Amino acid sequence: PQTLSMFFPRAPLTQTNSSPITLQDPVFIADLHLSVAVPTLRSAFAAFMRAFDSHPALINRQELVILGDFFDAWLGDDTRGDYEDVLSSLTHFVKTPNARGETRRLFLMHGNRDFLVGTGFTKAVGATLLADPVVADIQGIKTLISHGDMWCTADARYQTVRARLRRPFIQFALLSLPLFIRRRVAENARAKSQSVKAQVVERTILDVTPEAVLKDALRYQTGLVIHGHTHRPGTHPLSETPVQFTPGEPESCGTRWVLGDWVYQQEALIKGTALVFNAGSPTALEVKDLIATH
């Protein structure tokens, strides 16, 4: 919001684009959880980005859309020097046309781990920072895209923390702290989060609430939703019975696509998905297959 950005210019929440976007030929990824501590995972990401220059499934794609938790933790844009390899890969993508000579674009959305990514980072790589959620027109298909954590409404404790960390004043205050204090705060927060998760007996509490997703799909009039966060890749109907999501369009049950997280073990990427659109149809690709020769 423009008014908030005047008072809290350093708050990443005030720097996001909430207007609908148009995507011609996008690739969606989420939940890579890149970190300084796991260079091999960053190497896998670099191989994935190189595949845009040569792999048949990627060379014509025009947009890369990262739906949150790109980083395992982001303590402020003043730490981006720790990720020069990542910045280099993203910058190359934006500056290099696809195989058809078309300009590529990069979009990034906040996750629950990297909600402090701001314009210092996005300007450095040429990315657009998206609000959560945002409506995208994908090859004529109206789609709602989100990180997904806002729909985990059964986890009341998490939603309370999330709401607090999405306040511009809190973000401004956190980024005003010395870096060593921010690191300590992040370590304590992660330890507490892991402890709480370990005590959760009913694992569905960590998943999205289908009714919450359907409510927003109807609100934004979109029969297709794409999100990450849950680390449970797959597809699900938005509604148990056909409804009219978009005025003038036939009734349907809609579709919810869940992106998978990236997992690197024993010197190899064993898990990770990328979602593309082929002739208007969403298709999931295994990242390990895309980077096999890169």
mmCIF file of C-alpha atoms in Angstrom:
data_model
loop_
_atom_site.group_PDB
_atom_site.id
_atom_site.type_symbol
_atom_site.label_atom_id
_atom_site.label_comp_id
_atom_site.label_asym_id
_atom_site.label_seq_id
_atom_site.Cartn_x
_atom_site.Cartn_y
_atom_site.Cartn_z
ATOM 1 C CA PRO A 1 0.000 0.000 0.000
ATOM 2 C CA GLN A 2 1.347 3.399 -1.020
ATOM 3 C CA THR A 3 0.495 5.134 2.267
ATOM 4 C CA LEU A 4 2.229 2.459 4.343
ATOM 5 C CA SER A 5 5.281 2.536 2.092
ATOM 6 C CA MET A 6 5.719 6.242 2.923
ATOM 7 C CA PHE A 7 5.985 5.453 6.636
ATOM 8 C CA PHE A 8 7.747 2.087 6.386
ATOM 9 C CA PRO A 9 9.810 2.185 3.166
ATOM 10 C CA ARG A 10 12.038 -0.660 4.332
ATOM 11 C CA ALA A 11 9.133 -3.002 5.101
ATOM 12 C CA PRO A 12 9.051 -5.617 2.291
ATOM 13 C CA LEU A 13 5.280 -5.994 2.656
ATOM 14 C CA THR A 14 4.835 -2.444 1.351
ATOM 15 C CA GLN A 15 7.067 -3.123 -1.676
ATOM 16 C CA THR A 16 4.967 -5.885 -3.269
ATOM 17 C CA ASN A 17 2.903 -5.718 -6.453
ATOM 18 C CA SER A 18 -0.747 -6.629 -5.802
ATOM 19 C CA SER A 19 -2.033 -5.899 -9.316
ATOM 20 C CA PRO A 20 -2.969 -8.831 -11.595
ATOM 21 C CA ILE A 21 -0.143 -10.042 -13.825
ATOM 22 C CA THR A 22 -0.090 -11.639 -17.278
ATOM 23 C CA LEU A 23 2.166 -14.633 -17.900
ATOM 24 C CA GLN A 24 2.845 -15.970 -21.381
ATOM 25 C CA ASP A 25 4.816 -19.161 -20.756
ATOM 26 C CA PRO A 26 5.711 -19.473 -17.062
ATOM 27 C CA VAL A 27 7.618 -21.940 -14.906
ATOM 28 C CA PHE A 28 6.552 -22.164 -11.254
ATOM 29 C CA ILE A 29 8.781 -23.364 -8.408
ATOM 30 C CA ALA A 30 8.630 -23.020 -4.624
ATOM 31 C CA ASP A 31 10.191 -24.152 -1.373
ATOM 32 C CA LEU A 32 13.804 -24.528 -2.451
ATOM 33 C CA HIS A 33 15.002 -23.405 0.997
ATOM 34 C CA LEU A 34 18.385 -22.293 -0.316
ATOM 35 C CA SER A 35 20.936 -21.609 2.384
ATOM 36 C CA VAL A 36 24.613 -20.867 2.903
ATOM 37 C CA ALA A 37 24.902 -24.131 4.827
ATOM 38 C CA VAL A 38 23.930 -26.334 1.847
ATOM 39 C CA PRO A 39 26.014 -25.258 -1.188
ATOM 40 C CA THR A 40 25.110 -28.448 -3.068
ATOM 41 C CA LEU A 41 21.459 -27.376 -3.197
ATOM 42 C CA ARG A 42 22.500 -23.998 -4.574
ATOM 43 C CA SER A 43 24.538 -25.857 -7.192
ATOM 44 C CA ALA A 44 21.416 -27.814 -8.154
ATOM 45 C CA PHE A 45 19.537 -24.533 -8.546
ATOM 46 C CA ALA A 46 22.338 -23.154 -10.738
ATOM 47 C CA ALA A 47 22.069 -26.267 -12.938
ATOM 48 C CA PHE A 48 18.304 -25.751 -13.157
ATOM 49 C CA MET A 49 18.809 -22.172 -14.295
ATOM 50 C CA ARG A 50 21.369 -23.242 -16.930
ATOM 51 C CA ALA A 51 18.778 -25.656 -18.296
ATOM 52 C CA PHE A 52 16.720 -22.653 -19.464
ATOM 53 C CA ASP A 53 19.406 -22.107 -22.109
ATOM 54 C CA SER A 54 19.399 -25.620 -23.518
ATOM 55 C CA HIS A 55 16.755 -28.048 -22.211
ATOM 56 C CA PRO A 56 13.868 -28.541 -24.691
ATOM 57 C CA ALA A 57 11.305 -28.292 -21.882
ATOM 58 C CA LEU A 58 12.603 -24.884 -20.753
ATOM 59 C CA ILE A 59 14.297 -22.994 -23.583
ATOM 60 C CA ASN A 60 11.104 -21.285 -24.796
ATOM 61 C CA ARG A 61 9.724 -20.373 -21.378
ATOM 62 C CA GLN A 62 9.368 -16.663 -20.712
ATOM 63 C CA GLU A 63 8.809 -16.323 -16.966
ATOM 64 C CA LEU A 64 10.128 -17.885 -13.784
ATOM 65 C CA VAL A 65 7.744 -17.497 -10.834
ATOM 66 C CA ILE A 66 9.094 -18.415 -7.376
ATOM 67 C CA LEU A 67 6.201 -18.856 -4.931
ATOM 68 C CA GLY A 68 7.960 -18.365 -1.627
ATOM 69 C CA ASP A 69 10.559 -19.992 0.616
ATOM 70 C CA PHE A 70 13.166 -19.573 -2.086
ATOM 71 C CA PHE A 71 15.543 -19.093 0.826
ATOM 72 C CA ASP A 72 15.505 -21.135 4.012
ATOM 73 C CA ALA A 73 15.859 -17.861 5.889
ATOM 74 C CA TRP A 74 16.332 -14.269 4.750
ATOM 75 C CA LEU A 75 17.451 -11.763 7.350
ATOM 76 C CA GLY A 76 17.520 -8.716 5.094
ATOM 77 C CA ASP A 77 18.774 -7.595 1.711
ATOM 78 C CA ASP A 78 22.085 -6.583 3.279
ATOM 79 C CA THR A 79 22.904 -10.328 3.424
ATOM 80 C CA ARG A 80 22.582 -10.900 -0.328
ATOM 81 C CA GLY A 81 26.357 -10.966 -0.642
ATOM 82 C CA ASP A 82 26.177 -14.482 0.819
ATOM 83 C CA TYR A 83 24.334 -15.603 -2.325
ATOM 84 C CA GLU A 84 26.352 -14.192 -5.202
ATOM 85 C CA ASP A 85 25.984 -17.474 -7.123
ATOM 86 C CA VAL A 86 22.190 -17.336 -6.818
ATOM 87 C CA LEU A 87 22.080 -13.681 -7.864
ATOM 88 C CA SER A 88 24.271 -14.468 -10.861
ATOM 89 C CA SER A 89 21.954 -17.250 -12.039
ATOM 90 C CA LEU A 90 18.845 -15.091 -11.689
ATOM 91 C CA THR A 91 20.452 -12.091 -13.387
ATOM 92 C CA HIS A 92 21.569 -14.233 -16.321
ATOM 93 C CA PHE A 93 18.021 -15.540 -16.729
ATOM 94 C CA VAL A 94 16.536 -12.045 -16.876
ATOM 95 C CA LYS A 95 19.172 -10.627 -19.222
ATOM 96 C CA THR A 96 19.185 -13.568 -21.658
ATOM 97 C CA PRO A 97 16.272 -13.914 -24.140
ATOM 98 C CA ASN A 98 14.673 -17.329 -24.564
ATOM 99 C CA ALA A 99 15.187 -19.468 -27.678
ATOM 100 C CA ARG A 100 12.510 -17.468 -29.524
ATOM 101 C CA GLY A 101 14.288 -14.207 -28.746
ATOM 102 C CA GLU A 102 11.641 -13.135 -26.228
ATOM 103 C CA THR A 103 12.446 -11.210 -23.055
ATOM 104 C CA ARG A 104 12.376 -13.260 -19.874
ATOM 105 C CA ARG A 105 10.823 -12.038 -16.634
ATOM 106 C CA LEU A 106 11.326 -13.050 -13.031
ATOM 107 C CA PHE A 107 8.729 -12.939 -10.246
ATOM 108 C CA LEU A 108 9.220 -13.641 -6.553
ATOM 109 C CA MET A 109 6.676 -14.060 -3.770
ATOM 110 C CA HIS A 110 7.345 -14.092 -0.047
ATOM 111 C CA GLY A 111 7.168 -17.339 1.896
ATOM 112 C CA ASN A 112 7.106 -17.928 5.630
ATOM 113 C CA ARG A 113 10.913 -18.265 5.669
ATOM 114 C CA ASP A 114 11.911 -15.338 3.441
ATOM 115 C CA PHE A 115 9.277 -12.659 4.106
ATOM 116 C CA LEU A 116 12.017 -10.055 4.560
ATOM 117 C CA VAL A 117 13.155 -10.182 0.925
ATOM 118 C CA GLY A 118 12.832 -6.631 -0.355
ATOM 119 C CA THR A 119 13.580 -4.436 -3.313
ATOM 120 C CA GLY A 120 17.282 -4.396 -2.505
ATOM 121 C CA PHE A 121 17.339 -8.023 -3.640
ATOM 122 C CA THR A 122 14.720 -7.865 -6.396
ATOM 123 C CA LYS A 123 16.273 -4.803 -8.035
ATOM 124 C CA ALA A 124 19.678 -6.504 -7.992
ATOM 125 C CA VAL A 125 18.332 -9.440 -10.017
ATOM 126 C CA GLY A 126 15.626 -7.668 -12.034
ATOM 127 C CA ALA A 127 12.666 -9.368 -10.352
ATOM 128 C CA THR A 128 9.134 -8.232 -9.504
ATOM 129 C CA LEU A 129 8.092 -8.815 -5.893
ATOM 130 C CA LEU A 130 4.539 -10.134 -5.769
ATOM 131 C CA ALA A 131 1.874 -9.740 -3.103
ATOM 132 C CA ASP A 132 0.342 -12.903 -1.650
ATOM 133 C CA PRO A 133 -2.016 -13.870 -3.183
ATOM 134 C CA VAL A 134 -2.125 -12.365 -6.652
ATOM 135 C CA VAL A 135 -4.179 -13.131 -9.756
ATOM 136 C CA ALA A 136 -2.326 -14.203 -12.898
ATOM 137 C CA ASP A 137 -3.626 -14.569 -16.438
ATOM 138 C CA ILE A 138 -1.780 -17.610 -17.779
ATOM 139 C CA GLN A 139 -2.375 -18.197 -21.467
ATOM 140 C CA GLY A 140 -5.919 -16.931 -20.977
ATOM 141 C CA ILE A 141 -6.501 -18.947 -17.795
ATOM 142 C CA LYS A 142 -7.340 -16.849 -14.741
ATOM 143 C CA THR A 143 -5.270 -18.275 -11.888
ATOM 144 C CA LEU A 144 -4.762 -17.470 -8.211
ATOM 145 C CA ILE A 145 -1.149 -17.929 -7.091
ATOM 146 C CA SER A 146 0.093 -17.936 -3.497
ATOM 147 C CA HIS A 147 2.771 -19.317 -1.225
ATOM 148 C CA GLY A 148 -0.064 -21.123 0.526
ATOM 149 C CA ASP A 149 0.663 -20.684 4.227
ATOM 150 C CA MET A 150 -2.189 -18.205 4.718
ATOM 151 C CA TRP A 151 -4.626 -21.066 4.036
ATOM 152 C CA CYS A 152 -3.267 -23.267 6.862
ATOM 153 C CA THR A 153 -6.019 -21.905 9.080
ATOM 154 C CA ALA A 154 -6.201 -24.957 11.371
ATOM 155 C CA ASP A 155 -2.842 -23.934 12.832
ATOM 156 C CA ALA A 156 -4.044 -20.999 14.917
ATOM 157 C CA ARG A 157 -0.670 -20.469 16.606
ATOM 158 C CA TYR A 158 1.097 -20.153 13.269
ATOM 159 C CA GLN A 159 -1.512 -17.772 11.870
ATOM 160 C CA THR A 160 -1.056 -15.497 14.891
ATOM 161 C CA VAL A 161 2.703 -15.383 14.321
ATOM 162 C CA ARG A 162 2.248 -14.917 10.584
ATOM 163 C CA ALA A 163 -0.102 -11.969 11.035
ATOM 164 C CA ARG A 164 2.359 -10.329 13.407
ATOM 165 C CA LEU A 165 5.302 -10.736 11.026
ATOM 166 C CA ARG A 166 3.264 -9.299 8.147
ATOM 167 C CA ARG A 167 2.851 -5.967 9.914
ATOM 168 C CA PRO A 168 4.935 -3.252 8.233
ATOM 169 C CA PHE A 169 6.030 -1.824 11.592
ATOM 170 C CA ILE A 170 7.329 -5.218 12.767
ATOM 171 C CA GLN A 171 9.209 -5.771 9.504
ATOM 172 C CA PHE A 172 10.659 -2.272 9.648
ATOM 173 C CA ALA A 173 11.738 -2.853 13.261
ATOM 174 C CA LEU A 174 13.337 -6.222 12.503
ATOM 175 C CA LEU A 175 15.351 -4.836 9.602
ATOM 176 C CA SER A 176 16.527 -1.941 11.765
ATOM 177 C CA LEU A 177 18.254 -4.358 14.158
ATOM 178 C CA PRO A 178 21.980 -5.126 13.794
ATOM 179 C CA LEU A 179 22.576 -8.231 11.693
ATOM 180 C CA PHE A 180 24.013 -10.295 14.553
ATOM 181 C CA ILE A 181 20.812 -9.745 16.543
ATOM 182 C CA ARG A 182 18.657 -10.650 13.532
ATOM 183 C CA ARG A 183 20.611 -13.900 13.226
ATOM 184 C CA ARG A 184 19.999 -14.700 16.878
ATOM 185 C CA VAL A 185 16.284 -13.923 16.578
ATOM 186 C CA ALA A 186 16.010 -16.162 13.506
ATOM 187 C CA GLU A 187 17.804 -19.055 15.231
ATOM 188 C CA ASN A 188 15.533 -18.840 18.253
ATOM 189 C CA ALA A 189 12.411 -18.613 16.095
ATOM 190 C CA ARG A 190 13.391 -21.644 14.040
ATOM 191 C CA ALA A 191 14.194 -23.727 17.115
ATOM 192 C CA LYS A 192 10.807 -22.879 18.602
ATOM 193 C CA SER A 193 9.039 -23.667 15.323
ATOM 194 C CA GLN A 194 10.703 -27.090 15.070
ATOM 195 C CA SER A 195 9.789 -27.851 18.677
ATOM 196 C CA VAL A 196 6.140 -26.955 18.097
ATOM 197 C CA LYS A 197 5.945 -29.008 14.880
ATOM 198 C CA ALA A 198 7.384 -32.032 16.659
ATOM 199 C CA GLN A 199 4.538 -31.869 19.164
ATOM 200 C CA VAL A 200 1.806 -31.799 16.501
ATOM 201 C CA VAL A 201 0.008 -35.147 16.556
ATOM 202 C CA GLU A 202 -2.547 -34.391 13.837
ATOM 203 C CA ARG A 203 -0.410 -33.676 10.769
ATOM 204 C CA THR A 204 -3.346 -32.282 8.771
ATOM 205 C CA ILE A 205 -3.090 -29.159 10.910
ATOM 206 C CA LEU A 206 0.011 -28.302 8.883
ATOM 207 C CA ASP A 207 -1.843 -28.591 5.567
ATOM 208 C CA VAL A 208 -4.095 -26.000 3.934
ATOM 209 C CA THR A 209 -7.776 -25.900 4.844
ATOM 210 C CA PRO A 210 -9.646 -26.687 1.598
ATOM 211 C CA GLU A 211 -12.549 -24.422 2.574
ATOM 212 C CA ALA A 212 -10.167 -21.479 2.998
ATOM 213 C CA VAL A 213 -8.689 -22.019 -0.474
ATOM 214 C CA LEU A 214 -12.141 -22.357 -2.027
ATOM 215 C CA LYS A 215 -13.292 -19.149 -0.335
ATOM 216 C CA ASP A 216 -10.462 -17.166 -1.938
ATOM 217 C CA ALA A 217 -10.869 -18.911 -5.294
ATOM 218 C CA LEU A 218 -14.496 -17.750 -5.345
ATOM 219 C CA ARG A 219 -13.525 -14.295 -4.109
ATOM 220 C CA TYR A 220 -10.987 -13.839 -6.901
ATOM 221 C CA GLN A 221 -13.162 -15.727 -9.403
ATOM 222 C CA THR A 222 -10.465 -18.232 -10.322
ATOM 223 C CA GLY A 223 -10.991 -21.934 -10.951
ATOM 224 C CA LEU A 224 -7.259 -22.684 -10.803
ATOM 225 C CA VAL A 225 -5.039 -22.176 -7.758
ATOM 226 C CA ILE A 226 -1.271 -22.771 -7.596
ATOM 227 C CA HIS A 227 0.650 -22.744 -4.304
ATOM 228 C CA GLY A 228 3.502 -24.309 -2.375
ATOM 229 C CA HIS A 229 4.403 -24.349 1.346
ATOM 230 C CA THR A 230 2.952 -27.721 2.375
ATOM 231 C CA HIS A 231 5.639 -29.885 0.718
ATOM 232 C CA ARG A 232 2.821 -32.154 -0.470
ATOM 233 C CA PRO A 233 2.895 -31.957 -4.281
ATOM 234 C CA GLY A 234 -0.197 -33.003 -6.156
ATOM 235 C CA THR A 235 -3.536 -31.857 -7.504
ATOM 236 C CA HIS A 236 -6.868 -31.514 -5.707
ATOM 237 C CA PRO A 237 -10.352 -30.267 -6.623
ATOM 238 C CA LEU A 238 -11.198 -26.868 -5.178
ATOM 239 C CA SER A 239 -14.821 -27.824 -4.616
ATOM 240 C CA GLU A 240 -16.577 -31.144 -4.039
ATOM 241 C CA THR A 241 -19.423 -30.033 -6.307
ATOM 242 C CA PRO A 242 -19.346 -27.915 -9.490
ATOM 243 C CA VAL A 243 -19.558 -24.163 -8.915
ATOM 244 C CA GLN A 244 -19.175 -21.117 -11.135
ATOM 245 C CA PHE A 245 -15.800 -19.581 -10.386
ATOM 246 C CA THR A 246 -15.764 -17.055 -13.227
ATOM 247 C CA PRO A 247 -18.886 -15.237 -14.457
ATOM 248 C CA GLY A 248 -19.874 -16.442 -17.889
ATOM 249 C CA GLU A 249 -17.810 -19.619 -17.622
ATOM 250 C CA PRO A 250 -19.219 -23.160 -17.117
ATOM 251 C CA GLU A 251 -19.408 -24.599 -13.607
ATOM 252 C CA SER A 252 -16.566 -26.848 -12.495
ATOM 253 C CA CYS A 253 -14.925 -28.271 -9.395
ATOM 254 C CA GLY A 254 -11.764 -26.285 -10.106
ATOM 255 C CA THR A 255 -8.186 -27.435 -9.533
ATOM 256 C CA ARG A 256 -5.569 -26.779 -6.859
ATOM 257 C CA TRP A 257 -1.963 -27.486 -7.873
ATOM 258 C CA VAL A 258 0.549 -27.921 -5.042
ATOM 259 C CA LEU A 259 4.234 -27.446 -5.854
ATOM 260 C CA GLY A 260 6.794 -29.725 -4.250
ATOM 261 C CA ASP A 261 9.794 -28.721 -2.176
ATOM 262 C CA TRP A 262 13.380 -29.369 -3.244
ATOM 263 C CA VAL A 263 15.362 -31.947 -1.260
ATOM 264 C CA TYR A 264 19.065 -32.651 -1.738
ATOM 265 C CA GLN A 265 20.556 -35.770 -0.184
ATOM 266 C CA GLN A 266 23.690 -37.840 -0.740
ATOM 267 C CA GLU A 267 25.082 -35.517 -3.422
ATOM 268 C CA ALA A 268 21.933 -35.576 -5.534
ATOM 269 C CA LEU A 269 18.645 -33.744 -5.855
ATOM 270 C CA ILE A 270 16.067 -36.417 -5.000
ATOM 271 C CA LYS A 271 12.918 -34.308 -4.951
ATOM 272 C CA GLY A 272 11.611 -31.118 -6.532
ATOM 273 C CA THR A 273 8.973 -30.071 -9.036
ATOM 274 C CA ALA A 274 8.521 -27.316 -11.586
ATOM 275 C CA LEU A 275 5.096 -26.530 -13.022
ATOM 276 C CA VAL A 276 4.758 -25.440 -16.660
ATOM 277 C CA PHE A 277 1.863 -24.897 -19.044
ATOM 278 C CA ASN A 278 1.715 -26.831 -22.293
ATOM 279 C CA ALA A 279 -1.070 -25.656 -24.616
ATOM 280 C CA GLY A 280 -2.896 -24.202 -21.626
ATOM 281 C CA SER A 281 -2.610 -27.379 -19.563
ATOM 282 C CA PRO A 282 -0.555 -27.387 -16.308
ATOM 283 C CA THR A 283 2.173 -30.037 -16.326
ATOM 284 C CA ALA A 284 4.520 -30.983 -13.493
ATOM 285 C CA LEU A 285 8.176 -31.624 -14.334
ATOM 286 C CA GLU A 286 10.743 -33.360 -12.141
ATOM 287 C CA VAL A 287 13.621 -30.938 -11.574
ATOM 288 C CA LYS A 288 16.137 -33.770 -11.251
ATOM 289 C CA ASP A 289 15.357 -34.745 -14.844
ATOM 290 C CA LEU A 290 15.836 -31.163 -16.048
ATOM 291 C CA ILE A 291 19.276 -30.810 -14.471
ATOM 292 C CA ALA A 292 20.615 -34.284 -15.244
ATOM 293 C CA THR A 293 23.065 -32.958 -17.841
ATOM 294 C CA HIS A 294 23.537 -29.434 -16.502
#
